[in-house]
Coordinates of C-alpha atoms in Angstrom, one line a residue:
M145 CA 139.7 88.8 165.4
S146 CA 137.4 85.8 164.8
R147 CA 136.7 87.0 161.2
A148 CA 140.4 87.4 160.6
G149 CA 141.1 83.9 162.0
L150 CA 138.4 82.4 159.8
A151 CA 139.8 84.1 156.8
I152 CA 143.2 82.7 157.5
A153 CA 141.7 79.2 158.0
L154 CA 139.8 79.3 154.7
L155 CA 142.9 80.6 152.9
S156 CA 145.0 77.7 154.2
L157 CA 142.3 75.3 153.0
A158 CA 142.4 76.9 149.5
L159 CA 146.2 77.1 149.3
S160 CA 146.7 73.4 150.3
P161 CA 145.2 71.8 147.1
L162 CA 146.6 74.6 145.0
G163 CA 150.1 73.9 146.4
A164 CA 149.7 70.2 146.0
G165 CA 148.9 70.6 142.3
A166 CA 151.8 73.0 141.9
T167 CA 154.2 70.5 143.4
G168 CA 153.4 67.5 141.2
H169 CA 150.3 65.9 142.6
G170 CA 147.2 65.0 140.6
A171 CA 144.3 62.6 140.9
L172 CA 145.3 61.3 144.3
A173 CA 145.4 64.9 145.6
M174 CA 142.0 65.6 144.2
L175 CA 140.6 62.6 146.0
A176 CA 142.3 63.5 149.3
F177 CA 141.2 67.1 149.3
T178 CA 137.6 66.0 148.4
G179 CA 137.7 64.3 151.8
V180 CA 139.4 67.3 153.4
F181 CA 136.7 69.7 152.2
F182 CA 133.9 67.5 153.3
L183 CA 135.5 67.1 156.7
A184 CA 136.1 70.8 157.0
N185 CA 132.4 71.6 156.4
A186 CA 131.4 69.0 159.0
V187 CA 133.9 70.2 161.6
I188 CA 133.8 73.9 161.2
R189 CA 130.1 74.1 160.8
P190 CA 128.5 71.4 162.9
G191 CA 125.0 70.6 161.8
S192 CA 125.5 71.5 158.2
V193 CA 126.1 67.9 157.1
S194 CA 122.9 65.9 157.1
Y195 CA 123.9 62.3 157.8
A196 CA 120.3 61.2 157.7
D197 CA 119.9 62.1 154.0
P198 CA 122.1 60.1 151.7
S199 CA 121.3 62.3 148.7
A200 CA 122.4 65.4 150.6
I201 CA 125.7 63.7 151.5
V202 CA 126.3 62.7 147.9
L203 CA 125.7 66.3 146.8
Q204 CA 128.1 67.7 149.4
V205 CA 130.8 65.2 148.5
M206 CA 130.3 66.1 144.8
T207 CA 130.6 69.8 145.6
A208 CA 133.8 69.1 147.7
G209 CA 135.2 67.1 144.8
A210 CA 134.5 69.9 142.3
F211 CA 136.4 72.4 144.5
A212 CA 139.3 70.0 145.0
A213 CA 139.5 69.3 141.3
V214 CA 139.5 73.0 140.3
L215 CA 142.1 74.0 142.9
V216 CA 144.5 71.0 142.2
G217 CA 144.0 71.6 138.5
L218 CA 144.8 75.3 138.9
G219 CA 148.0 74.3 140.8
Q220 CA 149.0 71.9 138.0
T221 CA 148.5 74.8 135.5
L222 CA 150.7 77.0 137.6
R223 CA 153.3 74.3 137.7
A224 CA 153.3 74.0 133.9
L225 CA 153.3 77.7 133.2
G226 CA 155.8 78.6 135.8
Q227 CA 158.0 75.6 135.1
I228 CA 158.0 74.7 138.8
E229 CA 160.1 71.7 139.5
A230 CA 159.8 71.5 143.3
E231 CA 158.1 68.4 144.8
I232 CA 156.5 68.4 148.3
A233 CA 155.0 65.3 149.8
L234 CA 151.2 65.3 149.7
E235 CA 151.1 64.6 153.4
G236 CA 152.6 68.0 154.0
W237 CA 149.8 69.8 152.2
L238 CA 147.2 67.6 154.0
I239 CA 148.7 68.6 157.4
F240 CA 148.6 72.3 156.3
A241 CA 144.9 71.9 155.5
A242 CA 144.2 70.1 158.8
W243 CA 145.7 73.1 160.6
G244 CA 143.2 75.3 158.7
I245 CA 140.3 73.0 159.9
V246 CA 141.4 73.2 163.5
L247 CA 141.8 77.0 163.3
G248 CA 138.5 77.4 161.6
R249 CA 136.7 75.4 164.3
L250 CA 138.3 77.4 167.1
V251 CA 137.2 80.8 165.7
W252 CA 133.8 79.7 164.6
R253 CA 132.2 80.4 168.1
R254 CA 128.9 78.8 168.7
S255 CA 129.1 75.9 171.1
T256 CA 128.3 75.8 174.9
G257 CA 132.1 76.1 175.5
A258 CA 132.2 79.2 173.3
A259 CA 129.4 80.7 175.4
A260 CA 131.4 80.1 178.5
M261 CA 134.5 81.7 176.8
R262 CA 132.5 84.8 176.0
K263 CA 131.3 85.1 179.6
A264 CA 134.9 84.9 180.7
E265 CA 135.9 87.6 178.3
A266 CA 133.1 89.8 179.5
A267 CA 134.2 89.3 183.1
L268 CA 137.8 90.3 182.1
R269 CA 136.5 93.5 180.5
V270 CA 134.6 94.4 183.6
V271 CA 137.7 93.9 185.8
H272 CA 139.7 95.9 183.3
D273 CA 137.2 98.8 183.2
A274 CA 136.9 98.8 186.9
G275 CA 140.5 99.7 187.3
R276 CA 140.2 102.8 185.2
P277 CA 138.6 106.1 186.2
K278 CA 135.2 106.5 184.6
T279 CA 136.3 109.8 183.0
Q280 CA 139.0 107.9 181.1
K281 CA 136.7 105.2 179.7
K282 CA 136.5 105.1 175.9
P283 CA 133.0 106.3 174.8
R284 CA 131.0 103.6 173.0
R285 CA 129.0 104.5 170.0
A286 CA 125.7 102.7 169.5
P287 CA 123.5 101.9 166.6
D288 CA 121.8 104.9 164.9
P289 CA 118.3 105.1 166.3
A290 CA 116.9 106.1 162.9
H291 CA 118.3 103.2 161.0
G292 CA 119.4 100.7 163.6
V293 CA 123.0 101.1 162.6
V294 CA 126.0 103.2 163.4
A295 CA 126.5 106.4 161.4
R296 CA 130.1 106.0 160.5
D297 CA 132.4 109.0 160.2
A298 CA 129.7 111.1 162.0
P299 CA 129.2 112.1 165.6
A300 CA 127.2 109.8 167.8
P301 CA 123.4 110.4 167.2
A302 CA 121.4 112.2 169.8
A303 CA 119.3 110.1 172.1
P304 CA 115.7 109.8 171.0
P305 CA 113.1 111.6 173.1
V306 CA 112.0 109.7 176.2
P307 CA 109.1 110.0 178.6
L308 CA 109.9 111.9 181.8
A309 CA 108.6 109.1 183.9
P310 CA 107.9 105.4 183.5
P311 CA 104.4 104.6 182.2
A312 CA 102.3 103.2 185.0
P313 CA 100.9 99.8 184.2
A314 CA 97.2 99.1 184.8
D315 CA 97.9 96.4 187.3
P316 CA 98.7 98.0 190.7
A317 CA 100.7 94.9 191.9
L318 CA 102.8 95.1 188.8
G319 CA 103.4 98.8 189.2
E320 CA 104.5 98.3 192.8
A321 CA 106.9 95.6 191.7
L322 CA 108.4 97.8 189.0
R323 CA 109.3 100.4 191.7
R324 CA 112.1 98.0 192.6
I325 CA 113.6 98.7 189.2
N326 CA 113.1 102.4 189.5
G327 CA 115.3 102.4 192.6
L328 CA 118.3 101.1 190.7
S329 CA 120.8 103.3 188.9
E330 CA 119.9 104.1 185.3
T331 CA 123.5 103.1 184.2
D332 CA 126.1 100.7 185.5
T333 CA 123.5 98.6 187.3
D334 CA 124.7 95.2 188.4
E335 CA 123.2 92.4 186.5
A336 CA 122.5 90.4 189.7
A337 CA 120.6 93.4 191.1
L338 CA 118.5 93.7 187.9
S339 CA 117.8 90.0 188.0
R340 CA 116.6 90.1 191.6
A341 CA 114.3 93.0 190.8
L342 CA 112.9 91.2 187.7
A343 CA 112.2 88.1 189.8
T344 CA 109.7 90.2 191.8
V345 CA 108.2 91.8 188.7
S346 CA 107.8 88.4 186.9
G347 CA 105.7 87.1 189.8
A348 CA 103.5 90.1 190.1
A349 CA 101.4 89.7 186.9
P350 CA 100.9 87.5 183.9
L351 CA 104.1 87.3 181.8
G352 CA 102.4 89.0 178.8
S353 CA 101.6 92.0 181.0
V354 CA 105.1 92.0 182.4
F355 CA 106.6 92.1 178.8
E356 CA 104.3 94.9 177.8
A357 CA 105.3 97.0 180.8
L358 CA 109.0 96.4 180.3
A359 CA 108.8 97.1 176.6
A360 CA 106.9 100.4 177.3
R361 CA 109.8 101.4 179.6
A362 CA 112.5 100.6 177.1
P363 CA 112.9 104.1 175.7
L364 CA 113.6 105.4 179.2
C365 CA 117.2 104.4 179.9
E366 CA 119.9 101.8 179.7
R367 CA 118.7 100.1 182.9
D368 CA 115.2 99.5 181.5
R369 CA 116.5 98.2 178.2
R370 CA 118.8 95.8 180.0
A371 CA 115.9 94.7 182.2
L372 CA 113.9 93.9 179.0
A373 CA 116.9 91.9 177.6
I374 CA 117.3 89.9 180.8
H375 CA 113.6 89.2 181.0
V376 CA 113.1 87.9 177.4
T377 CA 116.3 85.7 177.6
D378 CA 115.4 84.1 180.9
P379 CA 115.0 80.3 180.1
W380 CA 111.8 80.0 182.2
V381 CA 110.2 83.0 180.6
A382 CA 111.2 81.8 177.2
E383 CA 109.6 78.5 177.8
Q384 CA 106.4 80.1 179.1
R385 CA 106.2 82.6 176.3
A386 CA 107.2 80.3 173.4
G387 CA 105.8 81.5 170.1
K388 CA 105.3 85.1 171.2
H389 CA 108.5 86.4 169.5
E390 CA 109.2 88.6 172.5
P391 CA 113.1 88.3 172.1
A392 CA 112.8 89.6 168.5
A393 CA 110.7 92.5 169.7
A394 CA 113.1 93.3 172.5
F395 CA 116.0 93.3 170.1
E396 CA 114.3 95.9 167.9
A397 CA 113.5 98.1 170.9
I398 CA 117.2 98.0 171.9
V399 CA 118.4 98.8 168.4
T400 CA 115.9 101.6 168.0
A401 CA 117.2 103.1 171.3
A402 CA 120.8 102.9 170.0
D403 CA 122.0 101.1 173.2
A404 CA 125.3 99.3 172.8
V405 CA 125.3 98.0 176.4
A406 CA 121.9 96.5 176.2
L407 CA 122.8 95.1 172.8
T408 CA 125.8 93.3 174.2
E409 CA 123.6 91.9 177.1
F410 CA 120.9 90.7 174.7
A411 CA 123.3 89.0 172.3
T412 CA 125.3 87.2 175.0
R413 CA 122.3 86.0 176.9
A414 CA 120.3 85.0 173.8
H415 CA 123.3 82.8 172.7
A416 CA 123.3 81.2 176.1
L417 CA 119.5 80.7 175.9
V418 CA 119.5 78.9 172.6
D419 CA 122.4 76.7 173.8
E420 CA 120.2 75.7 176.8
R421 CA 116.8 75.7 175.0
P422 CA 117.4 75.3 171.2
E423 CA 113.6 75.6 170.6
A424 CA 113.9 79.3 171.7
R425 CA 115.5 80.1 168.3
R426 CA 112.0 80.4 166.8
D427 CA 111.4 83.5 168.9
M428 CA 114.7 85.2 168.1
P429 CA 115.4 87.9 165.5
Q430 CA 115.8 86.7 161.9
V431 CA 119.3 85.7 161.0
A432 CA 119.3 88.2 158.1
R433 CA 118.4 91.0 160.5
L434 CA 121.2 90.1 163.0
L435 CA 123.7 90.0 160.2
E436 CA 122.5 93.3 158.8
I437 CA 123.0 95.1 162.1
A438 CA 126.3 93.4 162.7
D439 CA 127.6 94.5 159.3
Q440 CA 126.6 98.1 159.9
I441 CA 128.1 98.4 163.4
E442 CA 131.3 96.4 162.7
G443 CA 133.5 99.4 162.2
D444 CA 132.6 101.0 165.6
L445 CA 131.4 98.2 167.8
E446 CA 133.5 95.2 166.8
T447 CA 132.7 93.1 169.9
E448 CA 129.0 93.6 169.6
A449 CA 129.1 92.8 165.9
E450 CA 131.0 89.6 166.5
L451 CA 128.4 88.6 169.2
L452 CA 125.5 89.2 166.7
V453 CA 127.3 87.2 164.0
A454 CA 127.9 84.3 166.5
L455 CA 124.3 84.4 167.5
A456 CA 123.2 84.4 163.8
H457 CA 125.4 81.4 163.0
R458 CA 124.1 79.5 166.1
L459 CA 120.5 80.1 165.0
E460 CA 121.4 79.0 161.5
D461 CA 123.0 75.8 162.8
L462 CA 119.9 75.0 164.9
A463 CA 117.7 75.5 161.9
L464 CA 119.8 73.1 159.9
E465 CA 119.7 70.6 162.7
D466 CA 115.9 70.9 162.8
D467 CA 115.7 70.2 159.1
R468 CA 118.0 67.2 159.4
D469 CA 116.1 65.7 162.3
G470 CA 112.7 66.6 160.9

């Protein structure tokens, strides 16, 4: 839905100067839509406009002006070729463009408020699913473990081979703590229960050893992959393990295991993490990798794909903000 809304918003922004040219407006419309396009970029994609660099602003204004001139000019050409005599006030086209800016900002989800909205949507899905018998739930296909993507128009891939039992860590205290996770259900485990078990695990050994133990358990079941996702996206853990790129490694483990549930958990929590600690973006998967997986799973896992796209856009914005501030 968000991609469709964004497409409608961009279409309205393109049609506005085109319509203005087709209804008799010229140089004034070009100037007005130069400002509209610059404003649209700043509003829809916060952080993309570098106010600290005058040369960058000039370049962005020139680019906006070029788009405005081309579209208004194309509208004037259509007016001449089609012998269009209708006249519509320029203000009407500007209002239409403003509507596109507002719609574009609403569907471009990447703020703290958007994170809260996603959590509310997830809660509604849980309530909805709880009211249906489990046998009637729609099966969810996950990324192909061989390629990290969904094999479209094909049956769901078989699960990769997994160990018969969790590998025992060298640290006895850590092994004892991990038994709390072993006692939880392998599927449908409550997030709060997993978080409580992880709190014990995180205090039982150095965080590096904890990550290694959780990563080694990732092929076992959904529960263990979710535990890994929750661990690496914990703000305190992220701060302590900055520079270790553990969230990126956890993402790859989840994709390799073809686990859609853990993928949703990772994407949602990772977005919340970088909202709270922007510096954590440096340990996240590369934007190109997130978009690659989102593109491949979009047909079968639309919600998960949108979450990955939103995370990629947020990371991209944070990188732009760093460049601007640096």
